[in-house]
CSV table of C-alpha atoms in Angstrom, one decimal:
chain,number,residue,atom,x,y,z
V,1,UNK,CA,145.6,50.2,152.7
V,2,UNK,CA,144.4,48.4,155.8
V,3,UNK,CA,143.4,50.4,158.7
V,4,UNK,CA,146.8,48.9,160.6
V,5,UNK,CA,148.9,51.5,158.3
V,6,UNK,CA,148.4,53.7,161.5
V,7,UNK,CA,148.5,52.0,165.0
V,8,UNK,CA,149.5,52.6,168.3
V,9,UNK,CA,150.4,48.7,169.0
V,10,UNK,CA,153.2,48.2,165.9
V,11,UNK,CA,156.6,49.5,167.1
V,12,UNK,CA,157.9,52.6,165.4
V,13,UNK,CA,161.9,53.3,163.8
V,14,UNK,CA,164.1,54.7,165.8
V,15,UNK,CA,165.6,58.0,165.0
V,16,UNK,CA,168.6,57.5,163.0
V,17,UNK,CA,171.3,59.3,161.2
V,18,UNK,CA,171.9,59.9,157.6
V,19,UNK,CA,168.3,59.5,156.6
V,20,UNK,CA,164.7,61.7,155.7
V,21,UNK,CA,165.2,63.8,158.8
V,22,UNK,CA,168.9,64.3,158.2
V,23,UNK,CA,168.3,65.9,154.5
V,24,UNK,CA,165.3,67.6,155.7
V,25,UNK,CA,167.7,69.6,157.7
V,26,UNK,CA,170.2,70.0,155.3
V,27,UNK,CA,167.7,71.2,152.8
V,28,UNK,CA,166.1,73.5,155.1
V,29,UNK,CA,169.5,75.2,156.0
V,30,UNK,CA,170.6,75.7,152.3
V,31,UNK,CA,167.0,77.6,151.7
V,32,UNK,CA,167.9,79.8,154.6
V,33,UNK,CA,171.3,80.8,153.1
V,34,UNK,CA,169.1,81.5,149.9
V,35,UNK,CA,166.7,83.9,151.4
V,36,UNK,CA,169.8,85.3,153.2
V,37,UNK,CA,171.6,85.8,150.0
V,38,UNK,CA,168.6,86.7,147.8
V,39,UNK,CA,168.1,90.4,148.0
V,40,UNK,CA,171.9,90.8,147.3
V,41,UNK,CA,172.1,90.1,143.3
V,42,UNK,CA,171.6,93.0,140.7
V,43,UNK,CA,167.7,92.3,141.3
V,44,UNK,CA,166.0,90.9,144.5
V,45,UNK,CA,165.1,87.2,143.6
V,46,UNK,CA,161.8,88.2,145.2
V,47,UNK,CA,161.2,90.5,142.7
V,48,UNK,CA,162.7,88.6,139.6
V,49,UNK,CA,161.5,85.3,140.1
V,50,UNK,CA,158.6,85.2,143.1
V,51,UNK,CA,157.9,87.2,146.1
V,52,UNK,CA,158.4,83.5,148.0
V,53,UNK,CA,162.1,84.2,148.0
V,54,UNK,CA,161.4,87.1,150.5
V,55,UNK,CA,158.5,85.7,152.3
V,56,UNK,CA,160.0,82.6,152.8
V,57,UNK,CA,162.4,83.2,155.3
V,58,UNK,CA,159.4,83.1,158.2
V,59,UNK,CA,158.2,79.8,156.7
V,60,UNK,CA,161.7,78.4,157.2
V,61,UNK,CA,162.2,79.3,160.7
V,62,UNK,CA,159.1,77.9,161.7
V,63,UNK,CA,160.6,74.6,160.4
V,64,UNK,CA,163.6,75.0,162.1
V,65,UNK,CA,162.0,75.8,165.3
V,66,UNK,CA,159.7,73.0,164.9
V,67,UNK,CA,162.5,70.6,163.9
V,68,UNK,CA,164.7,71.6,166.8
V,69,UNK,CA,162.2,70.6,169.1
V,70,UNK,CA,161.2,67.6,167.5
V,71,UNK,CA,165.0,66.1,167.4
V,72,UNK,CA,165.8,66.8,171.2
V,73,UNK,CA,162.6,65.1,171.8
V,74,UNK,CA,163.4,61.9,170.1
V,75,UNK,CA,167.2,62.1,170.6
V,76,UNK,CA,167.0,63.2,174.8
V,77,UNK,CA,163.4,62.8,175.6
V,78,UNK,CA,163.7,59.3,177.2
V,79,UNK,CA,167.3,59.8,178.7
V,80,UNK,CA,165.8,63.0,180.4
V,81,UNK,CA,162.5,61.8,181.3
V,82,UNK,CA,164.1,58.7,183.1
V,83,UNK,CA,166.1,61.0,185.1
V,84,UNK,CA,169.5,59.8,183.1
V,85,UNK,CA,170.0,63.2,182.5
V,86,UNK,CA,169.2,66.3,184.9
V,87,UNK,CA,167.5,69.5,183.8
V,88,UNK,CA,170.5,71.4,184.1
V,89,UNK,CA,173.3,68.5,182.4
V,90,UNK,CA,170.3,69.1,179.3
V,91,UNK,CA,170.6,72.7,179.4
V,92,UNK,CA,174.3,72.9,179.9
V,93,UNK,CA,174.8,70.3,177.0
V,94,UNK,CA,172.8,72.0,174.5
V,95,UNK,CA,174.0,75.7,175.8
V,96,UNK,CA,177.4,74.9,175.2
V,97,UNK,CA,176.5,73.2,171.5
V,98,UNK,CA,175.1,76.6,170.1
V,99,UNK,CA,177.1,78.9,172.3
V,100,UNK,CA,180.7,78.6,171.2
V,101,UNK,CA,180.2,78.7,167.5
V,102,UNK,CA,177.7,81.4,167.6
V,103,UNK,CA,180.3,84.0,169.8
V,104,UNK,CA,183.4,82.7,167.8
V,105,UNK,CA,181.1,84.2,164.5
V,106,UNK,CA,180.2,87.2,166.5
V,107,UNK,CA,183.8,88.4,167.0
V,108,UNK,CA,184.9,87.4,163.6
V,109,UNK,CA,182.3,89.9,162.5
V,110,UNK,CA,183.1,92.9,165.0
V,111,UNK,CA,186.6,92.4,163.7
V,112,UNK,CA,185.6,92.2,160.1
V,113,UNK,CA,183.9,95.5,160.9
V,114,UNK,CA,186.7,97.0,162.3
V,115,UNK,CA,189.0,95.9,160.2
V,116,UNK,CA,187.3,97.2,157.2
V,117,UNK,CA,186.4,100.7,158.5
V,118,UNK,CA,190.1,101.4,159.4
V,119,UNK,CA,190.7,100.3,156.1
V,120,UNK,CA,187.9,102.8,154.3
V,121,UNK,CA,185.6,100.4,153.5
V,122,UNK,CA,183.0,100.2,156.4
V,123,UNK,CA,179.7,98.7,156.1
V,124,UNK,CA,177.4,100.6,153.4
V,125,UNK,CA,174.8,100.5,156.2
V,126,UNK,CA,176.3,101.4,159.5
V,127,UNK,CA,173.1,101.5,161.6
V,128,UNK,CA,172.7,97.9,161.3
V,129,UNK,CA,176.7,97.5,163.2
V,130,UNK,CA,175.6,99.6,166.0
V,131,UNK,CA,177.7,99.3,168.6
V,132,UNK,CA,174.7,99.4,171.4
V,133,UNK,CA,173.0,96.6,169.7
V,134,UNK,CA,175.8,94.2,170.3
V,135,UNK,CA,175.9,93.1,173.8
V,136,UNK,CA,172.6,91.5,173.8
V,137,UNK,CA,173.7,89.5,170.6
V,138,UNK,CA,177.1,88.1,171.9
V,139,UNK,CA,175.1,87.0,175.0
V,140,UNK,CA,172.4,85.7,172.9
V,141,UNK,CA,169.5,87.4,175.8
V,142,UNK,CA,168.0,89.4,172.6
V,143,UNK,CA,165.0,87.1,172.3
V,144,UNK,CA,164.0,88.0,176.0
V,145,UNK,CA,163.5,91.4,175.5
V,146,UNK,CA,166.6,93.0,176.5
V,147,UNK,CA,167.2,96.1,174.3
V,148,UNK,CA,169.6,95.2,171.6
V,149,UNK,CA,170.3,92.3,169.1
V,150,UNK,CA,169.0,94.1,165.8
V,151,UNK,CA,171.8,94.1,162.7
V,152,UNK,CA,175.0,92.2,163.1
V,153,UNK,CA,174.4,88.4,162.8
V,154,UNK,CA,170.9,89.1,163.1
V,155,UNK,CA,169.5,85.7,162.3
V,156,UNK,CA,170.8,84.6,165.9
V,157,UNK,CA,168.2,85.6,167.4
V,158,UNK,CA,166.5,82.2,167.0
V,159,UNK,CA,169.1,80.6,168.5
V,160,UNK,CA,169.0,83.0,171.7
V,161,UNK,CA,165.2,81.8,171.6
V,162,UNK,CA,166.1,78.5,172.0
V,163,UNK,CA,168.1,78.9,175.0
V,164,UNK,CA,164.8,79.8,176.6
V,165,UNK,CA,163.2,76.5,175.1
V,166,UNK,CA,166.0,74.3,176.3
V,167,UNK,CA,165.4,75.8,180.1
V,168,UNK,CA,161.9,74.8,179.5
V,169,UNK,CA,162.5,71.5,178.0
V,170,UNK,CA,162.2,69.1,180.8
V,171,UNK,CA,159.2,70.5,182.3
V,172,UNK,CA,157.4,70.6,178.9
V,173,UNK,CA,158.6,66.9,178.8
V,174,UNK,CA,156.8,66.2,181.7
V,175,UNK,CA,153.9,67.6,180.8
V,176,UNK,CA,153.7,65.9,177.3
V,177,UNK,CA,154.4,62.2,179.2
V,178,UNK,CA,151.3,62.2,181.1
V,179,UNK,CA,149.3,62.5,178.1
V,180,UNK,CA,148.6,60.1,174.8
V,181,UNK,CA,149.6,60.5,171.1
V,182,UNK,CA,146.5,62.1,170.1
V,183,UNK,CA,145.5,64.0,173.2
V,184,UNK,CA,149.5,65.7,172.7
V,185,UNK,CA,148.5,66.5,169.3
V,186,UNK,CA,145.4,68.5,170.3
V,187,UNK,CA,147.4,70.1,173.0
V,188,UNK,CA,150.2,71.2,170.9
V,189,UNK,CA,147.9,72.4,167.9
V,190,UNK,CA,145.6,74.2,170.8
V,191,UNK,CA,148.7,75.9,172.5
V,192,UNK,CA,150.1,77.2,169.0
V,193,UNK,CA,146.4,78.6,168.0
V,194,UNK,CA,145.9,80.0,171.2
V,195,UNK,CA,149.3,81.9,171.4
V,196,UNK,CA,148.4,83.0,168.1
V,197,UNK,CA,145.2,84.5,168.4
V,198,UNK,CA,146.5,85.8,171.6
V,199,UNK,CA,149.0,88.0,169.6
V,200,UNK,CA,146.2,88.8,167.4
V,201,UNK,CA,144.0,90.2,169.7
V,202,UNK,CA,146.5,92.2,172.2
V,203,UNK,CA,149.2,93.2,169.5
V,204,UNK,CA,147.4,93.2,166.5
V,205,UNK,CA,149.6,90.6,164.5
V,206,UNK,CA,150.3,86.8,164.3
V,207,UNK,CA,152.4,85.1,166.6
V,208,UNK,CA,155.1,84.6,163.8
V,209,UNK,CA,155.4,88.4,163.4
V,210,UNK,CA,156.7,88.7,167.1
V,211,UNK,CA,159.5,91.4,167.0
V,212,UNK,CA,162.9,89.6,167.6
V,213,UNK,CA,163.3,91.4,170.9
V,214,UNK,CA,160.6,88.8,172.1
V,215,UNK,CA,161.2,86.1,169.7
V,216,UNK,CA,161.3,83.4,172.5
V,217,UNK,CA,157.6,83.9,172.6
V,218,UNK,CA,157.3,83.1,169.0
V,219,UNK,CA,159.5,80.1,168.9
V,220,UNK,CA,158.3,78.5,172.3
V,221,UNK,CA,154.8,77.2,170.6
V,222,UNK,CA,156.7,75.8,167.7
V,223,UNK,CA,159.2,74.0,169.8
V,224,UNK,CA,156.7,72.6,171.8
V,225,UNK,CA,155.0,71.6,168.8
V,226,UNK,CA,157.8,70.0,167.3
V,227,UNK,CA,157.9,68.1,170.4
V,228,UNK,CA,154.4,67.1,170.4
V,229,UNK,CA,154.9,65.7,166.6
V,230,UNK,CA,158.0,63.6,168.5
V,231,UNK,CA,155.4,62.0,170.4
V,232,UNK,CA,153.2,61.2,168.1
V,233,UNK,CA,156.3,59.6,166.2
V,234,UNK,CA,157.3,57.3,168.9
V,235,UNK,CA,154.2,56.4,169.9
V,236,UNK,CA,152.4,55.8,166.7
V,237,UNK,CA,153.5,53.6,163.8
V,238,UNK,CA,152.8,55.0,160.1
V,239,UNK,CA,153.4,52.6,157.9
V,240,UNK,CA,156.5,53.5,155.8
V,241,UNK,CA,154.4,53.6,152.2
V,242,UNK,CA,151.8,55.8,153.7
V,243,UNK,CA,154.2,57.9,155.2
V,244,UNK,CA,156.0,58.5,151.9
V,245,UNK,CA,152.5,59.3,150.4
V,246,UNK,CA,151.5,61.4,153.3
V,247,UNK,CA,155.5,63.3,153.0
V,248,UNK,CA,155.2,64.2,149.1
V,249,UNK,CA,152.0,65.3,149.0
V,250,UNK,CA,152.3,67.7,152.0
V,251,UNK,CA,155.8,69.0,149.9
V,252,UNK,CA,153.4,69.2,147.2
V,253,UNK,CA,150.6,71.2,148.9
V,254,UNK,CA,153.2,73.6,150.6
V,255,UNK,CA,155.1,74.5,147.7
V,256,UNK,CA,151.9,75.0,146.4
V,257,UNK,CA,150.1,77.3,148.5
V,258,UNK,CA,153.2,79.3,148.9
V,259,UNK,CA,153.5,79.9,145.3
V,260,UNK,CA,150.2,82.4,146.0
V,261,UNK,CA,150.8,83.9,149.6
V,262,UNK,CA,152.3,82.7,153.3
V,263,UNK,CA,149.4,80.6,153.9
V,264,UNK,CA,150.9,80.6,157.3
V,265,UNK,CA,148.6,78.0,159.6
V,266,UNK,CA,148.0,75.8,156.3
V,267,UNK,CA,151.9,76.0,155.9
V,268,UNK,CA,152.5,75.1,159.6
V,269,UNK,CA,150.4,72.2,158.7
V,270,UNK,CA,151.9,70.8,155.7
V,271,UNK,CA,155.4,71.2,157.5
V,272,UNK,CA,154.1,69.0,160.6
V,273,UNK,CA,153.0,66.3,158.2
V,274,UNK,CA,156.4,66.6,156.5
V,275,UNK,CA,158.1,65.8,159.7
V,276,UNK,CA,156.0,62.9,161.0
V,277,UNK,CA,156.4,61.7,157.5
V,278,UNK,CA,159.8,61.8,157.3
V,279,UNK,CA,160.5,60.5,161.1
V,280,UNK,CA,158.2,57.7,159.9
V,281,UNK,CA,160.3,56.5,157.2
V,282,UNK,CA,163.0,53.9,158.4
V,283,UNK,CA,166.4,54.5,157.1
V,284,UNK,CA,167.1,50.9,155.7
V,285,UNK,CA,170.3,52.5,153.7
V,286,UNK,CA,172.0,55.6,156.1
V,287,UNK,CA,174.2,57.7,153.7
V,288,UNK,CA,177.2,59.1,155.6
V,289,UNK,CA,177.1,62.2,152.9
V,290,UNK,CA,173.5,62.9,154.1
V,291,UNK,CA,174.6,62.7,158.2
V,292,UNK,CA,177.7,64.6,157.6
V,293,UNK,CA,175.4,67.6,155.5
V,294,UNK,CA,173.1,67.5,158.3
V,295,UNK,CA,175.9,67.8,161.0
V,296,UNK,CA,176.9,71.0,159.1
V,297,UNK,CA,173.6,72.7,159.2
V,298,UNK,CA,173.9,74.4,162.4
V,299,UNK,CA,177.2,75.8,160.8
V,300,UNK,CA,175.7,76.9,157.7
V,301,UNK,CA,172.9,79.0,160.0
V,302,UNK,CA,175.0,80.5,162.3
V,303,UNK,CA,177.8,81.6,159.6
V,304,UNK,CA,175.8,82.4,156.4
V,305,UNK,CA,174.7,86.1,157.4
V,306,UNK,CA,178.5,86.7,158.2
V,307,UNK,CA,179.7,85.7,155.1
V,308,UNK,CA,177.3,87.5,153.1
V,309,UNK,CA,178.3,90.5,155.4
V,310,UNK,CA,182.2,90.5,154.0
V,311,UNK,CA,181.4,89.1,150.4
V,312,UNK,CA,179.3,91.5,149.2
V,313,UNK,CA,181.1,94.4,151.3
V,314,UNK,CA,183.9,93.4,149.1
V,315,UNK,CA,181.8,93.0,145.7
V,316,UNK,CA,180.1,96.0,145.7
V,317,UNK,CA,183.2,97.7,145.9
V,318,UNK,CA,184.3,96.2,143.1
V,319,UNK,CA,181.2,96.7,141.1
V,320,UNK,CA,181.4,100.4,141.8
V,321,UNK,CA,184.4,100.8,141.1
V,322,UNK,CA,185.0,98.7,137.5
V,323,UNK,CA,181.2,99.5,136.9
V,324,UNK,CA,180.7,95.6,136.1
V,325,UNK,CA,177.8,94.5,134.1
V,326,UNK,CA,174.8,92.8,135.5
V,327,UNK,CA,176.5,89.3,134.2
V,328,UNK,CA,178.9,89.5,136.0
V,329,UNK,CA,177.4,90.6,139.2
V,330,UNK,CA,175.3,87.5,138.9
V,331,UNK,CA,178.7,85.6,139.0
V,332,UNK,CA,179.6,87.5,142.0
V,333,UNK,CA,176.7,86.5,143.5
V,334,UNK,CA,176.5,83.0,142.9
V,335,UNK,CA,180.1,82.4,144.3
V,336,UNK,CA,179.1,84.3,147.4
V,337,UNK,CA,176.3,81.4,147.9
V,338,UNK,CA,178.7,78.9,146.9
V,339,UNK,CA,181.1,80.7,149.3
V,340,UNK,CA,178.6,80.5,152.4
V,341,UNK,CA,178.4,76.6,151.9
V,342,UNK,CA,182.4,76.2,151.9
V,343,UNK,CA,182.8,78.4,154.4
V,344,UNK,CA,180.2,76.5,156.4
V,345,UNK,CA,182.0,73.1,156.1
V,346,UNK,CA,185.6,74.9,156.7
V,347,UNK,CA,184.1,76.4,159.9
V,348,UNK,CA,182.7,72.7,160.7
V,349,UNK,CA,185.6,70.6,160.2
V,350,UNK,CA,188.3,73.5,161.7
V,351,UNK,CA,186.7,75.5,164.5
V,352,UNK,CA,182.9,74.0,165.6
V,353,UNK,CA,183.9,70.4,165.6
V,354,UNK,CA,187.4,70.3,167.7
V,355,UNK,CA,185.8,73.2,170.2
V,356,UNK,CA,183.2,70.5,170.1
V,357,UNK,CA,185.5,67.4,171.0
V,358,UNK,CA,187.4,69.8,174.2
V,359,UNK,CA,184.0,70.4,175.6
V,360,UNK,CA,183.3,67.0,175.5
V,361,UNK,CA,186.7,65.7,177.3
V,362,UNK,CA,186.0,68.9,179.8
V,363,UNK,CA,182.8,67.4,180.9
V,364,UNK,CA,183.7,63.8,180.9
V,365,UNK,CA,186.7,65.0,182.8
V,366,UNK,CA,184.8,66.8,185.5
V,367,UNK,CA,182.3,63.7,185.7
V,368,UNK,CA,185.8,61.3,186.5
V,369,UNK,CA,187.1,63.4,189.0
V,370,UNK,CA,183.3,63.2,191.0
V,371,UNK,CA,183.4,67.1,190.8
V,372,UNK,CA,180.7,67.9,188.2
V,373,UNK,CA,180.8,70.7,185.7
V,374,UNK,CA,178.2,73.0,186.8
V,375,UNK,CA,174.6,71.5,186.0
V,376,UNK,CA,176.1,68.6,184.8
V,377,UNK,CA,174.8,65.6,187.3
V,378,UNK,CA,177.5,63.2,188.6
V,379,UNK,CA,177.1,59.6,187.8
V,380,UNK,CA,175.0,57.7,190.7
V,381,UNK,CA,177.4,55.9,193.4
V,382,UNK,CA,176.6,52.4,193.9
V,383,UNK,CA,177.0,50.4,196.8
């Protein structure tokens, strides 16, 4: 293969819906559902099949955080960097993308717990639904050292952490814009290794084991790593054939090392290579199915824990009351996993998508009136 298979002179493919990047988002969201449900079966999958079903949570979260930085950099990096979108406008847009859905699911879970308790079927583990933990979670402040946030819809800590990343995005962008692509690679890798070494030295554990209450400090190096990978995707041409070889090899390598242990840093390298390879593959025939699946991935992430709590709250009562055999219990487990997918697609269609349309109209009306919503820049006045 010629040396021009990697070049800073050739044009790189634009980010396009319906391709490998969208497919990866859906695959990761699906695996997150499986990870959250794995312990709810008659025997945890981590015991019945392999420990990767339990420890894979950190890996999938890492992928989610890196991918968030990567995609936002490629979608908004140019516009924010040129001044076409102010830092405030970017933050408001991203905050309003994630917070309404989070709040709806948080309040739905509160209602579920209250109704279930009133009906005499309260949570089996009430300690995970302590009321003093709820305010920080509903306000998405739990990843910044604010007391609370444990239990309830616990995976939302990563959304909380990403809000801090959204705030810093424009300034990280400016710093990366001053560097060449290879310098960016060294900088973002060095930053992650430095953060990892610092937590090891000061706290005695790696950065990916930061307590959820300080999840922002776990998320930020990964988010910046994703932004750095996006810089490489935009400035360095990688021949599609080489990208395909790298992507497949990295996926096999990731699966291989995970079969034995976490191998956190090695796995992080494979994840980075998979993202780079996916971004380098031109989307010749965009798939509407893949695009839609990717768009629903956020709803899959934000709803699956609530579905798990509701589904197995009922299933466990039925199992205990009727002494259901193991095969039926596995059937209920499989139906619960399916329900998580169905509910996510329904939530996206009936609640999240209409909410986002209303928010988009509201923001547009503010701009047309010349009185922008706070933090959203008004269009420039010519003349």
